[in-house]
GROMACS .gro file of C-alpha atoms in nm:
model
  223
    1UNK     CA    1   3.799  -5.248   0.880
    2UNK     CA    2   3.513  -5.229   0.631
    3UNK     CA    3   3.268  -5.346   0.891
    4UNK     CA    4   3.411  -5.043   1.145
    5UNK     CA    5   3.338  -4.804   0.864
    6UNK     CA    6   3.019  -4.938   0.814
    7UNK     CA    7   2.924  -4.889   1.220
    8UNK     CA    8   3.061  -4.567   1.212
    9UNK     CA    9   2.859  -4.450   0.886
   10UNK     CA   10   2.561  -4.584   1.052
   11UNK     CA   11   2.605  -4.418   1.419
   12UNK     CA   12   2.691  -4.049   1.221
   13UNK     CA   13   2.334  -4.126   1.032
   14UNK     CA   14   2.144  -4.186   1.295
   15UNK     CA   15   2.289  -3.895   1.490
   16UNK     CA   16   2.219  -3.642   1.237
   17UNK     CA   17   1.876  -3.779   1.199
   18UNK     CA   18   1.816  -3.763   1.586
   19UNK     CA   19   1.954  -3.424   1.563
   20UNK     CA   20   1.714  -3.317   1.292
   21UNK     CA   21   1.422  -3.430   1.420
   22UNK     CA   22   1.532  -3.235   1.804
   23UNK     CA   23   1.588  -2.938   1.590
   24UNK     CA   24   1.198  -3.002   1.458
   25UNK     CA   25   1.027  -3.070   1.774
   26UNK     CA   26   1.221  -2.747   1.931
   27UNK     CA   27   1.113  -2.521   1.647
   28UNK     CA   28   0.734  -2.679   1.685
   29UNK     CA   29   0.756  -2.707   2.082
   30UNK     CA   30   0.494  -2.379   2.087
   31UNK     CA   31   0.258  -2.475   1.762
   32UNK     CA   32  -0.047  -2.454   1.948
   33UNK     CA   33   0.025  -2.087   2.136
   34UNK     CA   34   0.213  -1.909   1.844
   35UNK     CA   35   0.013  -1.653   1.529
   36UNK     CA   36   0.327  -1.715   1.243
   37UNK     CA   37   0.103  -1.776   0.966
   38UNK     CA   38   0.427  -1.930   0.807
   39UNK     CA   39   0.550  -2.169   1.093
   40UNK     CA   40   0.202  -2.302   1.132
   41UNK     CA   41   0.159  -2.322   0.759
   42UNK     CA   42   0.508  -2.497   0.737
   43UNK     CA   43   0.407  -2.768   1.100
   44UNK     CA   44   0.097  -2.811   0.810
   45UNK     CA   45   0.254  -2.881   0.506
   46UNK     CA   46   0.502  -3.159   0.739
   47UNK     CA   47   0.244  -3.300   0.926
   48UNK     CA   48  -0.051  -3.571   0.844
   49UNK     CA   49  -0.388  -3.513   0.867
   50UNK     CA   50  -0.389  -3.742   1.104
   51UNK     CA   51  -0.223  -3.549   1.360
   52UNK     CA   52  -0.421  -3.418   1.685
   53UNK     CA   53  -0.295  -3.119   1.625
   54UNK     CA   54  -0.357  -3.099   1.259
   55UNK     CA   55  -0.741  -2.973   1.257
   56UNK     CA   56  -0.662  -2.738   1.514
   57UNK     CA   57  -0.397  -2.551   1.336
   58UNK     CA   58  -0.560  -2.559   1.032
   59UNK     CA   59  -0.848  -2.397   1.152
   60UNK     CA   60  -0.637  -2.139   1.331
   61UNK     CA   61  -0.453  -2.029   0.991
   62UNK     CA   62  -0.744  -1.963   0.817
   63UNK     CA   63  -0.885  -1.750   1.093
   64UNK     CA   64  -0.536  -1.591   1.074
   65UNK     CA   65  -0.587  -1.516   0.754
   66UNK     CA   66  -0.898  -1.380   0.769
   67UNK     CA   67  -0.833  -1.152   1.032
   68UNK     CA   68  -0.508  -1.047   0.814
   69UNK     CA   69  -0.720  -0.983   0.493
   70UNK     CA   70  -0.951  -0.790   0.713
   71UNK     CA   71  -0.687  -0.576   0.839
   72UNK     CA   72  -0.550  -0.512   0.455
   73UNK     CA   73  -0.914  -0.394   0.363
   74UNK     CA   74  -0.897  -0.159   0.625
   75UNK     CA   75  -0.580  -0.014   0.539
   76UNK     CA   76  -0.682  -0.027   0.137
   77UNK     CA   77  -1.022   0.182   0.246
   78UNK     CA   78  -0.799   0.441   0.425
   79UNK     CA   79  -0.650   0.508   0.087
   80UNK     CA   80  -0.962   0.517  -0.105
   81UNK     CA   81  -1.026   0.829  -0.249
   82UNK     CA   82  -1.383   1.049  -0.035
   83UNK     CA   83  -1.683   1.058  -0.268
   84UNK     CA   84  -1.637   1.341  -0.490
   85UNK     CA   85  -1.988   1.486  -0.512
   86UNK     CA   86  -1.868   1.793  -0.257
   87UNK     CA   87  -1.954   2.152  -0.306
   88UNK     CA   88  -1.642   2.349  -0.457
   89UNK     CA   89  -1.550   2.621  -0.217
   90UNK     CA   90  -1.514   2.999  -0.343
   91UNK     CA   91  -1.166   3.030  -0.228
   92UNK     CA   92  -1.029   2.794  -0.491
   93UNK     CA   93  -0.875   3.043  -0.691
   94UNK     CA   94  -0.826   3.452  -0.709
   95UNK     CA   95  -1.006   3.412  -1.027
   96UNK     CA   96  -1.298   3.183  -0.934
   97UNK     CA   97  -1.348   3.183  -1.338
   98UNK     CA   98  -1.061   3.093  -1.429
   99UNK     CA   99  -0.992   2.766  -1.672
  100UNK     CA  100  -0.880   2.540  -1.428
  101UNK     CA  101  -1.168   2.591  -1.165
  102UNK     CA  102  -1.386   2.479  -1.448
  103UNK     CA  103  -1.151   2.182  -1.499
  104UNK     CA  104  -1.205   2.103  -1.126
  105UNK     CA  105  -1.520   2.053  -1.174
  106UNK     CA  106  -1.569   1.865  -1.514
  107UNK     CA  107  -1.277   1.638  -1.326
  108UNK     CA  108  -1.527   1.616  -1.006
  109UNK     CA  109  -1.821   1.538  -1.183
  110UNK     CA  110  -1.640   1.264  -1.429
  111UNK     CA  111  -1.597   1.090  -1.099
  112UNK     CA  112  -1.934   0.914  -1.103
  113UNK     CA  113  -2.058   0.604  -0.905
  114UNK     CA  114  -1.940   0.360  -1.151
  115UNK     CA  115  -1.626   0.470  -1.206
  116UNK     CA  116  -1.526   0.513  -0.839
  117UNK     CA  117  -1.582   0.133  -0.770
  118UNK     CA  118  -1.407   0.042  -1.074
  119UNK     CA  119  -1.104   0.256  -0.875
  120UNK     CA  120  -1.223   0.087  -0.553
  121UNK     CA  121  -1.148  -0.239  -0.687
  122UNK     CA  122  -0.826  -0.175  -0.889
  123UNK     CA  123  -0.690  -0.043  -0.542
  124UNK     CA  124  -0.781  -0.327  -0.349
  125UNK     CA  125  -0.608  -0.549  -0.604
  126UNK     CA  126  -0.288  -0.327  -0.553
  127UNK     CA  127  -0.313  -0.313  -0.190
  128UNK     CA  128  -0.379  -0.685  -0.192
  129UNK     CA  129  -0.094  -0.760  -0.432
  130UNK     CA  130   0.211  -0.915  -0.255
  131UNK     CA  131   0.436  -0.952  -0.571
  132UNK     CA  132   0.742  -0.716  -0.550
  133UNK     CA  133   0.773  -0.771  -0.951
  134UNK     CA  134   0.407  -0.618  -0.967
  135UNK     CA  135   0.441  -0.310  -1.246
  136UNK     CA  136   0.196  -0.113  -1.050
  137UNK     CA  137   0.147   0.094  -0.711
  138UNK     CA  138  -0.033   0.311  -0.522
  139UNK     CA  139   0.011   0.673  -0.491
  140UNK     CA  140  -0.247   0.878  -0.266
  141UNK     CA  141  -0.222   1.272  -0.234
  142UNK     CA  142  -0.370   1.467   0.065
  143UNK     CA  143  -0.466   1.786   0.009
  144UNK     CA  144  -0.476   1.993   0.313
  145UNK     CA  145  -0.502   2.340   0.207
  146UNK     CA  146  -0.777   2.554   0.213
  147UNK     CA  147  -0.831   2.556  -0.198
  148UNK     CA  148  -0.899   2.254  -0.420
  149UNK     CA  149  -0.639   2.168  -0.672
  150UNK     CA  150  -0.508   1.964  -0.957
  151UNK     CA  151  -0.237   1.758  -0.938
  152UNK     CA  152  -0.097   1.638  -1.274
  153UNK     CA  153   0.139   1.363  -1.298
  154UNK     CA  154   0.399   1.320  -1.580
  155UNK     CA  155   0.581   1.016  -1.703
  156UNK     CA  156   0.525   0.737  -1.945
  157UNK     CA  157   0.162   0.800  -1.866
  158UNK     CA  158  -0.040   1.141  -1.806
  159UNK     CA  159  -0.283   1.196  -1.556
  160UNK     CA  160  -0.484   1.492  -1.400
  161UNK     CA  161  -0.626   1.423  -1.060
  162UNK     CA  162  -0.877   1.659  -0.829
  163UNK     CA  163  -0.821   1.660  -0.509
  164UNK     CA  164  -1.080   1.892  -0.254
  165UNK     CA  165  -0.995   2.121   0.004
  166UNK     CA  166  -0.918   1.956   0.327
  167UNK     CA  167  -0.969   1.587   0.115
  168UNK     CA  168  -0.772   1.312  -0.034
  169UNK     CA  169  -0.759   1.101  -0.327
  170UNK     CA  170  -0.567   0.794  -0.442
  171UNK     CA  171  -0.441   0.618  -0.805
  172UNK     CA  172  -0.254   0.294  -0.915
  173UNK     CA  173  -0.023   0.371  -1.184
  174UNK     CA  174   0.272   0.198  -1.309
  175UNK     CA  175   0.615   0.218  -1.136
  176UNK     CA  176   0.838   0.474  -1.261
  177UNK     CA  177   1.000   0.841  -1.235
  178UNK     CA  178   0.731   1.128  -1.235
  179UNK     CA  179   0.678   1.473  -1.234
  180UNK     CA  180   0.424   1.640  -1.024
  181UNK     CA  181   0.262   1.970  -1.069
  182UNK     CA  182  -0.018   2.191  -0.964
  183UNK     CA  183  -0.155   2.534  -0.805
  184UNK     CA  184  -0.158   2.533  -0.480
  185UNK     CA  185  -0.426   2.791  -0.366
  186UNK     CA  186  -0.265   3.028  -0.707
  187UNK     CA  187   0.101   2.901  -0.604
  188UNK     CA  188   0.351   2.687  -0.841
  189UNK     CA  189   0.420   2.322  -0.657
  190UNK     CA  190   0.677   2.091  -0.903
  191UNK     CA  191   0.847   1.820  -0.771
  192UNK     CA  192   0.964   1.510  -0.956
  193UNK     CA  193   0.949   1.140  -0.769
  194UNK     CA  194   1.084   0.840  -0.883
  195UNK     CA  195   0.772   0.604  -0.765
  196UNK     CA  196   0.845   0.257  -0.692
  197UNK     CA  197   0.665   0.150  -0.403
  198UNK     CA  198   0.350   0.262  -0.224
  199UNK     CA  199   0.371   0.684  -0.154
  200UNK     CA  200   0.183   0.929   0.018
  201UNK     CA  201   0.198   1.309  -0.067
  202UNK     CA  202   0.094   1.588   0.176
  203UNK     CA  203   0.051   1.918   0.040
  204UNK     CA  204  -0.088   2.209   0.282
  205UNK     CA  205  -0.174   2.595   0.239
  206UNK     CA  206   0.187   2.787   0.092
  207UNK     CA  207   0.444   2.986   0.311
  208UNK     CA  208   0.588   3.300   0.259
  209UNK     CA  209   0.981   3.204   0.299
  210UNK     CA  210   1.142   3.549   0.205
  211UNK     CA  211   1.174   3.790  -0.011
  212UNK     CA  212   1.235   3.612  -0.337
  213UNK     CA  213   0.964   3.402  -0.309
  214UNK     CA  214   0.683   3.150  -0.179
  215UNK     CA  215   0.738   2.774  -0.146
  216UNK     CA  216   0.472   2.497   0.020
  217UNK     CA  217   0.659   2.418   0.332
  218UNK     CA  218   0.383   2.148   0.412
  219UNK     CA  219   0.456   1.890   0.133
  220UNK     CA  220   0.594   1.556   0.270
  221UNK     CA  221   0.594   1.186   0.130
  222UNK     CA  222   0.560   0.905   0.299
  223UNK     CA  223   0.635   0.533   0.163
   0.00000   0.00000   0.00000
């Protein structure tokens, strides 16, 4: 009786090993045609070195890679802010000398060389930056009016950002709720976001809605 048991422990063994390793060689029957980063990575890490197919792979995941990163810098640079040295044009407020036109352009001018790489490079990291616990992320605001604003951003941190005419411009802050605010060529935007995840804001020239008032029926976000 023992000696049955024994035979029939060994036959279920080998079955599920046979069965295991069919499962493996269907799952890797395509290794040499397929781009998953991950599969290939995974044949790697389960494979010797050894292998013919081994130095092959290998040097197909790093080129996968690279042509991944490459891809991610491309996307990061889209959301790097234009340089800022731009003239300021006339039509940026009714009162062209008023306090925050001149706060425009002290913002504009702070924007130097230096300091737009260090932003350069604090965005890549972000964009770069796979960790969903990450505390930071990327907000980018496209200004497509015809008048160059401010838009200042409220939370557990303050910040004033200038954004041209027709231009763009990008920060990494820390996740949380905010409040934006600006002029929009002399009219009142507010919204408030709760910002946990890359966003893109799109504010264009205001609309006259009715009577009662004017609201910017061009803002969007995007995530």
């Amino acid at each position: 009786m023992k000696k049955i048991s024994f035979l029939v422990l060994f036959f279920t063994i080998s079955y599920s090993l046979q069965s295991c390793k069919t499962e493996s060689n269907s799952k890797y029957a395509h290794i040499l045609e397929t781009k998953d980063i991950s599969l290939i990575e995974n044949y790697l890490q389960n494979s010797k070195k050894n292998d013919p197919k081994w130095a092959i792979l290998k040097s197909r995941v790093i080129a996968l890679r690279n042509a991944e990163l490459e891809q991610k810098t491309i996307k990061a640079r889209q959301f790097i802010a234009k340089p800022t040295f731009t003239d300021i044009p006339k039509n940026f407020s009714k009162n062209p000398t008023s306090s925050e036109s001149e706060e425009f352009k002290k913002l504009m001018t702070e924007n130097t060389s230096s300091e737009h790489q260090k932003k350069t490079v604090k965005l890549l990291n972000a964009m770069f930056d796979q960790d969903i616990t990450s505390k930071e992320t990327i907000l980018m605001i496209q200004n497509k009016s015809d008048c160059n604003m401010i838009l200042r951003i409220e939370g557990n941190s303050f910040y004033n950002l200038a954004i041209p005419s027709k231009g763009e411009n990008t920060l990494v802050l820390p996740k949380g709720d905010y409040k934006l605010s600006s002029n929009v060529c002399d009219v009142k935007y507010v919204s408030t976001k709760k910002i946990n995840k890359n966003m893109m804001v799109t504010l264009g020239n205001p609309t006259i809605v009715d009577k009662a008032g004017i609201k910017n029926s061009a803002y969007k976000s995007q995530r």
